[in-house]
Amino acid sequence: MISQDGFETLAIHAGQEPDPLTGAVVPPIYQVSTFKQDGVGGARGGYEYARSANPTRTALEECLAALENGAGALAFASGLAAEDCLLRTVCSPGDHVLIPDDAYGGTYRLFAQVLAGWGISHTVVAMSDLAAVRAELAARPVKMVWVETPTNPLLSIADIRALAHAAHGAGAMLVVDNTFASPYLQQPLRLGADVVVHSTTKYLGGHSDVIGGAIVFADTELAAPIGFTRNATGGVPGPFDAWLTLRGIKTLAARMDRHCRNAMRIAEMLAEHPAVAEVFYPGLPAHPGHKTAQEQMRAFGGMVSFRMLAGEEAAVAACGRTRLFTLGESLGGVESLIEHPARMTHASVAGSVLEVPADLIRLSVGIEDCDDLMDDLQQAL
């Protein structure tokens, strides 16, 4: 049953009732590998071995399903573990998938270097170009349309509702990577997507202290086959990882509000900076996906990318001059990060159609004092 409680309430309470034994208001960390059975086959509450199920992980999954307005959710050891499990469950050798022309490098590597050897082929297409997507859907049978919105790292916006209509009309499933937006800013299942995937490492965890992933599905029919594959292949998070992610989720709404406010101010500043050639942020009216983002997102997120007018070496140098923006991969934590995608997170797409500009810098804007962050970028540039 879908709850009528507000997002902030669900983030704190969904799946997190006080412990019935002690009254603890935070779900316990069930740091256990196996459970006593009441007779052969008599598992208490369905718990028998922690790879198959763990109460702390169950609490996280119930919360994630509620936040995404889904029928159910499954948690994983990482975002890529979630993606791999989904693809190997839903797809078979010979199936074809459409993927974004601006996808996360790890997702592209999974398709191009792992699943391709298993017989799953893919076509790269700009998901913001609905006509191009429809043309690819008409060209051959497609099993799945894989969407990121906003994309990583160029922050392109795709119209989820329109893509769902196009995909379903062609008999394809629509999967949306909602990592950059988080369920607070965007709920793809409400817009017609079949499945949402997350790297919970990012905004959901929010503190750069845990690795995790998740799948949330609109139809409970997917729960059993995906759950079977997860149990058979074992890519599950430990109970402490699940607990840390749950702890982060409690403050997701408050953090995202601050991330978005800071990112908007920084994007506006960069758009006026003489050293900057181009800014990618869907909150700017000049962004080509601004109107679509307004329609399907609560706000525009905490990620900002921009190109340096002086080229690649200037971008690399600027990344090394910041004081508060830490040079590092990943994103979505409370602290601000800066990186050079071409040499870091997206090195795996070098030489491919997904290759990112060499003069690009990507910012994960944290929740520090925004004036301090802007001063730091000003001196670095």
PDB file of N, CA and C in Angstrom, residues 72-150:
ATOM      1  N   GLY A  72       8.138  -2.168  -4.359  1.00  0.00           N
ATOM      2  CA  GLY A  72       9.147  -2.859  -3.572  1.00  0.00           C
ATOM      3  C   GLY A  72      10.526  -2.394  -3.971  1.00  0.00           C
ATOM      4  N   ALA A  73      11.531  -2.775  -3.175  1.00  0.00           N
ATOM      5  CA  ALA A  73      12.907  -2.377  -3.447  1.00  0.00           C
ATOM      6  C   ALA A  73      13.850  -3.478  -2.987  1.00  0.00           C
ATOM      7  N   LEU A  74      15.014  -3.519  -3.595  1.00  0.00           N
ATOM      8  CA  LEU A  74      16.075  -4.438  -3.199  1.00  0.00           C
ATOM      9  C   LEU A  74      17.370  -3.647  -3.077  1.00  0.00           C
ATOM     10  N   ALA A  75      18.108  -3.865  -2.005  1.00  0.00           N
ATOM     11  CA  ALA A  75      19.362  -3.159  -1.769  1.00  0.00           C
ATOM     12  C   ALA A  75      20.541  -4.034  -2.186  1.00  0.00           C
ATOM     13  N   PHE A  76      21.620  -3.375  -2.582  1.00  0.00           N
ATOM     14  CA  PHE A  76      22.795  -4.070  -3.117  1.00  0.00           C
ATOM     15  C   PHE A  76      24.073  -3.491  -2.530  1.00  0.00           C
ATOM     16  N   ALA A  77      25.167  -4.192  -2.795  1.00  0.00           N
ATOM     17  CA  ALA A  77      26.459  -3.775  -2.269  1.00  0.00           C
ATOM     18  C   ALA A  77      26.987  -2.519  -2.932  1.00  0.00           C
ATOM     19  N   SER A  78      26.521  -2.210  -4.140  1.00  0.00           N
ATOM     20  CA  SER A  78      26.937  -1.000  -4.850  1.00  0.00           C
ATOM     21  C   SER A  78      25.915  -0.710  -5.942  1.00  0.00           C
ATOM     22  N   GLY A  79      26.002   0.481  -6.510  1.00  0.00           N
ATOM     23  CA  GLY A  79      25.105   0.821  -7.606  1.00  0.00           C
ATOM     24  C   GLY A  79      25.316  -0.075  -8.805  1.00  0.00           C
ATOM     25  N   LEU A  80      26.563  -0.396  -9.113  1.00  0.00           N
ATOM     26  CA  LEU A  80      26.830  -1.255 -10.261  1.00  0.00           C
ATOM     27  C   LEU A  80      26.393  -2.697 -10.005  1.00  0.00           C
ATOM     28  N   ALA A  81      26.454  -3.137  -8.760  1.00  0.00           N
ATOM     29  CA  ALA A  81      25.916  -4.470  -8.441  1.00  0.00           C
ATOM     30  C   ALA A  81      24.419  -4.511  -8.711  1.00  0.00           C
ATOM     31  N   ALA A  82      23.736  -3.420  -8.389  1.00  0.00           N
ATOM     32  CA  ALA A  82      22.300  -3.339  -8.660  1.00  0.00           C
ATOM     33  C   ALA A  82      22.032  -3.363 -10.161  1.00  0.00           C
ATOM     34  N   GLU A  83      22.786  -2.567 -10.910  1.00  0.00           N
ATOM     35  CA  GLU A  83      22.599  -2.525 -12.361  1.00  0.00           C
ATOM     36  C   GLU A  83      22.847  -3.896 -12.985  1.00  0.00           C
ATOM     37  N   ASP A  84      23.937  -4.535 -12.593  1.00  0.00           N
ATOM     38  CA  ASP A  84      24.289  -5.830 -13.160  1.00  0.00           C
ATOM     39  C   ASP A  84      23.216  -6.876 -12.869  1.00  0.00           C
ATOM     40  N   CYS A  85      22.719  -6.883 -11.627  1.00  0.00           N
ATOM     41  CA  CYS A  85      21.686  -7.854 -11.262  1.00  0.00           C
ATOM     42  C   CYS A  85      20.412  -7.626 -12.066  1.00  0.00           C
ATOM     43  N   LEU A  86      20.020  -6.371 -12.195  1.00  0.00           N
ATOM     44  CA  LEU A  86      18.819  -6.058 -12.972  1.00  0.00           C
ATOM     45  C   LEU A  86      18.966  -6.508 -14.415  1.00  0.00           C
ATOM     46  N   LEU A  87      20.090  -6.162 -15.032  1.00  0.00           N
ATOM     47  CA  LEU A  87      20.273  -6.462 -16.450  1.00  0.00           C
ATOM     48  C   LEU A  87      20.363  -7.965 -16.706  1.00  0.00           C
ATOM     49  N   ARG A  88      21.029  -8.684 -15.829  1.00  0.00           N
ATOM     50  CA  ARG A  88      21.159 -10.125 -16.045  1.00  0.00           C
ATOM     51  C   ARG A  88      19.878 -10.876 -15.708  1.00  0.00           C
ATOM     52  N   THR A  89      18.977 -10.223 -14.972  1.00  0.00           N
ATOM     53  CA  THR A  89      17.684 -10.843 -14.687  1.00  0.00           C
ATOM     54  C   THR A  89      16.681 -10.583 -15.797  1.00  0.00           C
ATOM     55  N   VAL A  90      16.627  -9.347 -16.253  1.00  0.00           N
ATOM     56  CA  VAL A  90      15.604  -8.941 -17.223  1.00  0.00           C
ATOM     57  C   VAL A  90      16.014  -9.263 -18.649  1.00  0.00           C
ATOM     58  N   CYS A  91      17.318  -9.143 -18.943  1.00  0.00           N
ATOM     59  CA  CYS A  91      17.796  -9.340 -20.317  1.00  0.00           C
ATOM     60  C   CYS A  91      18.384 -10.735 -20.512  1.00  0.00           C
ATOM     61  N   SER A  92      18.379 -11.162 -21.752  1.00  0.00           N
ATOM     62  CA  SER A  92      18.966 -12.436 -22.146  1.00  0.00           C
ATOM     63  C   SER A  92      19.905 -12.208 -23.320  1.00  0.00           C
ATOM     64  N   PRO A  93      20.838 -13.135 -23.555  1.00  0.00           N
ATOM     65  CA  PRO A  93      21.699 -13.001 -24.728  1.00  0.00           C
ATOM     66  C   PRO A  93      20.870 -12.791 -25.989  1.00  0.00           C
ATOM     67  N   GLY A  94      21.258 -11.800 -26.770  1.00  0.00           N
ATOM     68  CA  GLY A  94      20.527 -11.433 -27.971  1.00  0.00           C
ATOM     69  C   GLY A  94      19.661 -10.201 -27.798  1.00  0.00           C
ATOM     70  N   ASP A  95      19.415  -9.786 -26.565  1.00  0.00           N
ATOM     71  CA  ASP A  95      18.597  -8.596 -26.323  1.00  0.00           C
ATOM     72  C   ASP A  95      19.390  -7.326 -26.611  1.00  0.00           C
ATOM     73  N   HIS A  96      18.636  -6.256 -26.882  1.00  0.00           N
ATOM     74  CA  HIS A  96      19.242  -4.972 -27.221  1.00  0.00           C
ATOM     75  C   HIS A  96      18.736  -3.897 -26.271  1.00  0.00           C
ATOM     76  N   VAL A  97      19.644  -2.999 -25.871  1.00  0.00           N
ATOM     77  CA  VAL A  97      19.332  -1.936 -24.921  1.00  0.00           C
ATOM     78  C   VAL A  97      19.761  -0.592 -25.502  1.00  0.00           C
ATOM     79  N   LEU A  98      18.935   0.433 -25.293  1.00  0.00           N
ATOM     80  CA  LEU A  98      19.320   1.798 -25.640  1.00  0.00           C
ATOM     81  C   LEU A  98      19.882   2.460 -24.385  1.00  0.00           C
ATOM     82  N   ILE A  99      21.058   3.076 -24.519  1.00  0.00           N
ATOM     83  CA  ILE A  99      21.684   3.752 -23.376  1.00  0.00           C
ATOM     84  C   ILE A  99      21.986   5.199 -23.745  1.00  0.00           C
ATOM     85  N   PRO A 100      22.140   6.079 -22.760  1.00  0.00           N
ATOM     86  CA  PRO A 100      22.353   7.505 -23.051  1.00  0.00           C
ATOM     87  C   PRO A 100      23.718   7.773 -23.686  1.00  0.00           C
ATOM     88  N   ASP A 101      23.788   8.853 -24.468  1.00  0.00           N
ATOM     89  CA  ASP A 101      25.074   9.255 -25.043  1.00  0.00           C
ATOM     90  C   ASP A 101      25.919  10.024 -24.030  1.00  0.00           C
ATOM     91  N   ASP A 102      25.408  10.176 -22.826  1.00  0.00           N
ATOM     92  CA  ASP A 102      26.113  10.876 -21.743  1.00  0.00           C
ATOM     93  C   ASP A 102      25.855  10.089 -20.468  1.00  0.00           C
ATOM     94  N   ALA A 103      26.319   8.831 -20.472  1.00  0.00           N
ATOM     95  CA  ALA A 103      26.052   7.942 -19.337  1.00  0.00           C
ATOM     96  C   ALA A 103      27.241   7.928 -18.389  1.00  0.00           C
ATOM     97  N   TYR A 104      26.973   7.512 -17.170  1.00  0.00           N
ATOM     98  CA  TYR A 104      28.044   7.293 -16.202  1.00  0.00           C
ATOM     99  C   TYR A 104      29.045   6.303 -16.791  1.00  0.00           C
ATOM    100  N   GLY A 105      30.326   6.581 -16.618  1.00  0.00           N
ATOM    101  CA  GLY A 105      31.366   5.748 -17.213  1.00  0.00           C
ATOM    102  C   GLY A 105      31.303   4.300 -16.767  1.00  0.00           C
ATOM    103  N   GLY A 106      30.947   4.062 -15.507  1.00  0.00           N
ATOM    104  CA  GLY A 106      30.856   2.696 -15.019  1.00  0.00           C
ATOM    105  C   GLY A 106      29.719   1.921 -15.660  1.00  0.00           C
ATOM    106  N   THR A 107      28.612   2.615 -15.936  1.00  0.00           N
ATOM    107  CA  THR A 107      27.488   1.973 -16.618  1.00  0.00           C
ATOM    108  C   THR A 107      27.875   1.598 -18.042  1.00  0.00           C
ATOM    109  N   TYR A 108      28.544   2.525 -18.732  1.00  0.00           N
ATOM    110  CA  TYR A 108      28.991   2.227 -20.101  1.00  0.00           C
ATOM    111  C   TYR A 108      29.971   1.058 -20.105  1.00  0.00           C
ATOM    112  N   ARG A 109      30.899   1.039 -19.159  1.00  0.00           N
ATOM    113  CA  ARG A 109      31.867  -0.062 -19.081  1.00  0.00           C
ATOM    114  C   ARG A 109      31.162  -1.392 -18.874  1.00  0.00           C
ATOM    115  N   LEU A 110      30.104  -1.400 -18.034  1.00  0.00           N
ATOM    116  CA  LEU A 110      29.340  -2.621 -17.796  1.00  0.00           C
ATOM    117  C   LEU A 110      28.719  -3.134 -19.090  1.00  0.00           C
ATOM    118  N   PHE A 111      28.123  -2.230 -19.854  1.00  0.00           N
ATOM    119  CA  PHE A 111      27.516  -2.631 -21.130  1.00  0.00           C
ATOM    120  C   PHE A 111      28.565  -3.039 -22.155  1.00  0.00           C
ATOM    121  N   ALA A 112      29.596  -2.187 -22.326  1.00  0.00           N
ATOM    122  CA  ALA A 112      30.534  -2.361 -23.429  1.00  0.00           C
ATOM    123  C   ALA A 112      31.562  -3.457 -23.197  1.00  0.00           C
ATOM    124  N   GLN A 113      31.953  -3.679 -21.943  1.00  0.00           N
ATOM    125  CA  GLN A 113      33.057  -4.597 -21.689  1.00  0.00           C
ATOM    126  C   GLN A 113      32.675  -5.846 -20.901  1.00  0.00           C
ATOM    127  N   VAL A 114      31.488  -5.861 -20.328  1.00  0.00           N
ATOM    128  CA  VAL A 114      31.055  -7.052 -19.584  1.00  0.00           C
ATOM    129  C   VAL A 114      29.864  -7.714 -20.266  1.00  0.00           C
ATOM    130  N   LEU A 115      28.762  -6.979 -20.387  1.00  0.00           N
ATOM    131  CA  LEU A 115      27.544  -7.577 -20.915  1.00  0.00           C
ATOM    132  C   LEU A 115      27.607  -7.837 -22.415  1.00  0.00           C
ATOM    133  N   ALA A 116      28.433  -7.076 -23.121  1.00  0.00           N
ATOM    134  CA  ALA A 116      28.581  -7.334 -24.561  1.00  0.00           C
ATOM    135  C   ALA A 116      29.102  -8.752 -24.799  1.00  0.00           C
ATOM    136  N   GLY A 117      29.985  -9.215 -23.938  1.00  0.00           N
ATOM    137  CA  GLY A 117      30.507 -10.578 -24.060  1.00  0.00           C
ATOM    138  C   GLY A 117      29.495 -11.641 -23.714  1.00  0.00           C
ATOM    139  N   TRP A 118      28.420 -11.226 -23.074  1.00  0.00           N
ATOM    140  CA  TRP A 118      27.339 -12.133 -22.712  1.00  0.00           C
ATOM    141  C   TRP A 118      26.230 -12.110 -23.766  1.00  0.00           C
ATOM    142  N   GLY A 119      26.390 -11.269 -24.776  1.00  0.00           N
ATOM    143  CA  GLY A 119      25.432 -11.237 -25.877  1.00  0.00           C
ATOM    144  C   GLY A 119      24.383 -10.164 -25.787  1.00  0.00           C
ATOM    145  N   ILE A 120      24.538  -9.204 -24.870  1.00  0.00           N
ATOM    146  CA  ILE A 120      23.613  -8.074 -24.806  1.00  0.00           C
ATOM    147  C   ILE A 120      24.228  -6.903 -25.563  1.00  0.00           C
ATOM    148  N   SER A 121      23.552  -6.456 -26.597  1.00  0.00           N
ATOM    149  CA  SER A 121      24.067  -5.344 -27.405  1.00  0.00           C
ATOM    150  C   SER A 121      23.398  -4.045 -26.987  1.00  0.00           C
ATOM    151  N   HIS A 122      23.995  -2.944 -27.375  1.00  0.00           N
ATOM    152  CA  HIS A 122      23.450  -1.638 -27.005  1.00  0.00           C
ATOM    153  C   HIS A 122      23.675  -0.635 -28.118  1.00  0.00           C
ATOM    154  N   THR A 123      22.812   0.373 -28.129  1.00  0.00           N
ATOM    155  CA  THR A 123      22.962   1.524 -29.014  1.00  0.00           C
ATOM    156  C   THR A 123      22.965   2.777 -28.156  1.00  0.00           C
ATOM    157  N   VAL A 124      23.870   3.687 -28.475  1.00  0.00           N
ATOM    158  CA  VAL A 124      23.969   4.956 -27.760  1.00  0.00           C
ATOM    159  C   VAL A 124      23.069   5.977 -28.447  1.00  0.00           C
ATOM    160  N   VAL A 125      22.245   6.661 -27.667  1.00  0.00           N
ATOM    161  CA  VAL A 125      21.323   7.646 -28.241  1.00  0.00           C
ATOM    162  C   VAL A 125      21.128   8.779 -27.247  1.00  0.00           C
ATOM    163  N   ALA A 126      20.934   9.979 -27.748  1.00  0.00           N
ATOM    164  CA  ALA A 126      20.654  11.129 -26.886  1.00  0.00           C
ATOM    165  C   ALA A 126      19.228  10.999 -26.358  1.00  0.00           C
ATOM    166  N   MET A 127      19.079  10.740 -25.077  1.00  0.00           N
ATOM    167  CA  MET A 127      17.750  10.527 -24.507  1.00  0.00           C
ATOM    168  C   MET A 127      16.930  11.808 -24.451  1.00  0.00           C
ATOM    169  N   SER A 128      17.589  12.949 -24.586  1.00  0.00           N
ATOM    170  CA  SER A 128      16.858  14.220 -24.634  1.00  0.00           C
ATOM    171  C   SER A 128      16.235  14.462 -26.006  1.00  0.00           C
ATOM    172  N   ASP A 129      16.608  13.651 -26.989  1.00  0.00           N
ATOM    173  CA  ASP A 129      16.091  13.753 -28.354  1.00  0.00           C
ATOM    174  C   ASP A 129      15.044  12.651 -28.557  1.00  0.00           C
ATOM    175  N   LEU A 130      13.790  12.969 -28.282  1.00  0.00           N
ATOM    176  CA  LEU A 130      12.733  11.964 -28.314  1.00  0.00           C
ATOM    177  C   LEU A 130      12.578  11.355 -29.705  1.00  0.00           C
ATOM    178  N   ALA A 131      12.744  12.147 -30.734  1.00  0.00           N
ATOM    179  CA  ALA A 131      12.627  11.629 -32.102  1.00  0.00           C
ATOM    180  C   ALA A 131      13.707  10.591 -32.379  1.00  0.00           C
ATOM    181  N   ALA A 132      14.924  10.850 -31.890  1.00  0.00           N
ATOM    182  CA  ALA A 132      16.023   9.895 -32.094  1.00  0.00           C
ATOM    183  C   ALA A 132      15.761   8.596 -31.343  1.00  0.00           C
ATOM    184  N   VAL A 133      15.212   8.697 -30.139  1.00  0.00           N
ATOM    185  CA  VAL A 133      14.885   7.496 -29.370  1.00  0.00           C
ATOM    186  C   VAL A 133      13.805   6.693 -30.091  1.00  0.00           C
ATOM    187  N   ARG A 134      12.767   7.379 -30.588  1.00  0.00           N
ATOM    188  CA  ARG A 134      11.702   6.678 -31.309  1.00  0.00           C
ATOM    189  C   ARG A 134      12.230   5.991 -32.558  1.00  0.00           C
ATOM    190  N   ALA A 135      13.169   6.637 -33.235  1.00  0.00           N
ATOM    191  CA  ALA A 135      13.751   6.041 -34.438  1.00  0.00           C
ATOM    192  C   ALA A 135      14.508   4.759 -34.091  1.00  0.00           C
ATOM    193  N   GLU A 136      15.237   4.765 -32.992  1.00  0.00           N
ATOM    194  CA  GLU A 136      15.971   3.566 -32.582  1.00  0.00           C
ATOM    195  C   GLU A 136      15.014   2.464 -32.146  1.00  0.00           C
ATOM    196  N   LEU A 137      13.926   2.841 -31.489  1.00  0.00           N
ATOM    197  CA  LEU A 137      12.928   1.843 -31.077  1.00  0.00           C
ATOM    198  C   LEU A 137      12.259   1.197 -32.287  1.00  0.00           C
ATOM    199  N   ALA A 138      12.127   1.963 -33.364  1.00  0.00           N
ATOM    200  CA  ALA A 138      11.486   1.440 -34.574  1.00  0.00           C
ATOM    201  C   ALA A 138      12.440   0.614 -35.425  1.00  0.00           C
ATOM    202  N   ALA A 139      13.751   0.814 -35.198  1.00  0.00           N
ATOM    203  CA  ALA A 139      14.742   0.189 -36.080  1.00  0.00           C
ATOM    204  C   ALA A 139      14.921  -1.301 -35.804  1.00  0.00           C
ATOM    205  N   ARG A 140      14.687  -1.737 -34.565  1.00  0.00           N
ATOM    206  CA  ARG A 140      14.899  -3.135 -34.194  1.00  0.00           C
ATOM    207  C   ARG A 140      14.220  -3.383 -32.861  1.00  0.00           C
ATOM    208  N   PRO A 141      13.968  -4.626 -32.499  1.00  0.00           N
ATOM    209  CA  PRO A 141      13.383  -4.901 -31.181  1.00  0.00           C
ATOM    210  C   PRO A 141      14.324  -4.429 -30.062  1.00  0.00           C
ATOM    211  N   VAL A 142      13.777  -3.752 -29.089  1.00  0.00           N
ATOM    212  CA  VAL A 142      14.547  -3.230 -27.966  1.00  0.00           C
ATOM    213  C   VAL A 142      13.943  -3.768 -26.672  1.00  0.00           C
ATOM    214  N   LYS A 143      14.779  -4.341 -25.833  1.00  0.00           N
ATOM    215  CA  LYS A 143      14.309  -4.892 -24.558  1.00  0.00           C
ATOM    216  C   LYS A 143      14.147  -3.815 -23.494  1.00  0.00           C
ATOM    217  N   MET A 144      15.071  -2.842 -23.509  1.00  0.00           N
ATOM    218  CA  MET A 144      15.115  -1.884 -22.416  1.00  0.00           C
ATOM    219  C   MET A 144      15.657  -0.542 -22.899  1.00  0.00           C
ATOM    220  N   VAL A 145      15.071   0.525 -22.366  1.00  0.00           N
ATOM    221  CA  VAL A 145      15.606   1.880 -22.552  1.00  0.00           C
ATOM    222  C   VAL A 145      16.164   2.306 -21.202  1.00  0.00           C
ATOM    223  N   TRP A 146      17.467   2.606 -21.188  1.00  0.00           N
ATOM    224  CA  TRP A 146      18.176   2.957 -19.953  1.00  0.00           C
ATOM    225  C   TRP A 146      18.411   4.465 -19.948  1.00  0.00           C
ATOM    226  N   VAL A 147      17.919   5.144 -18.926  1.00  0.00           N
ATOM    227  CA  VAL A 147      17.948   6.609 -18.894  1.00  0.00           C
ATOM    228  C   VAL A 147      18.643   7.104 -17.634  1.00  0.00           C
ATOM    229  N   GLU A 148      19.465   8.127 -17.793  1.00  0.00           N
ATOM    230  CA  GLU A 148      19.920   8.936 -16.662  1.00  0.00           C
ATOM    231  C   GLU A 148      19.348  10.332 -16.855  1.00  0.00           C
ATOM    232  N   THR A 149      18.807  10.910 -15.824  1.00  0.00           N
ATOM    233  CA  THR A 149      18.361  12.302 -15.904  1.00  0.00           C
ATOM    234  C   THR A 149      18.304  12.891 -14.510  1.00  0.00           C
ATOM    235  N   PRO A 150      19.123  13.908 -14.232  1.00  0.00           N
ATOM    236  CA  PRO A 150      20.175  14.471 -15.081  1.00  0.00           C
ATOM    237  C   PRO A 150      21.298  13.451 -15.325  1.00  0.00           C
TER     238      PRO A 150
END
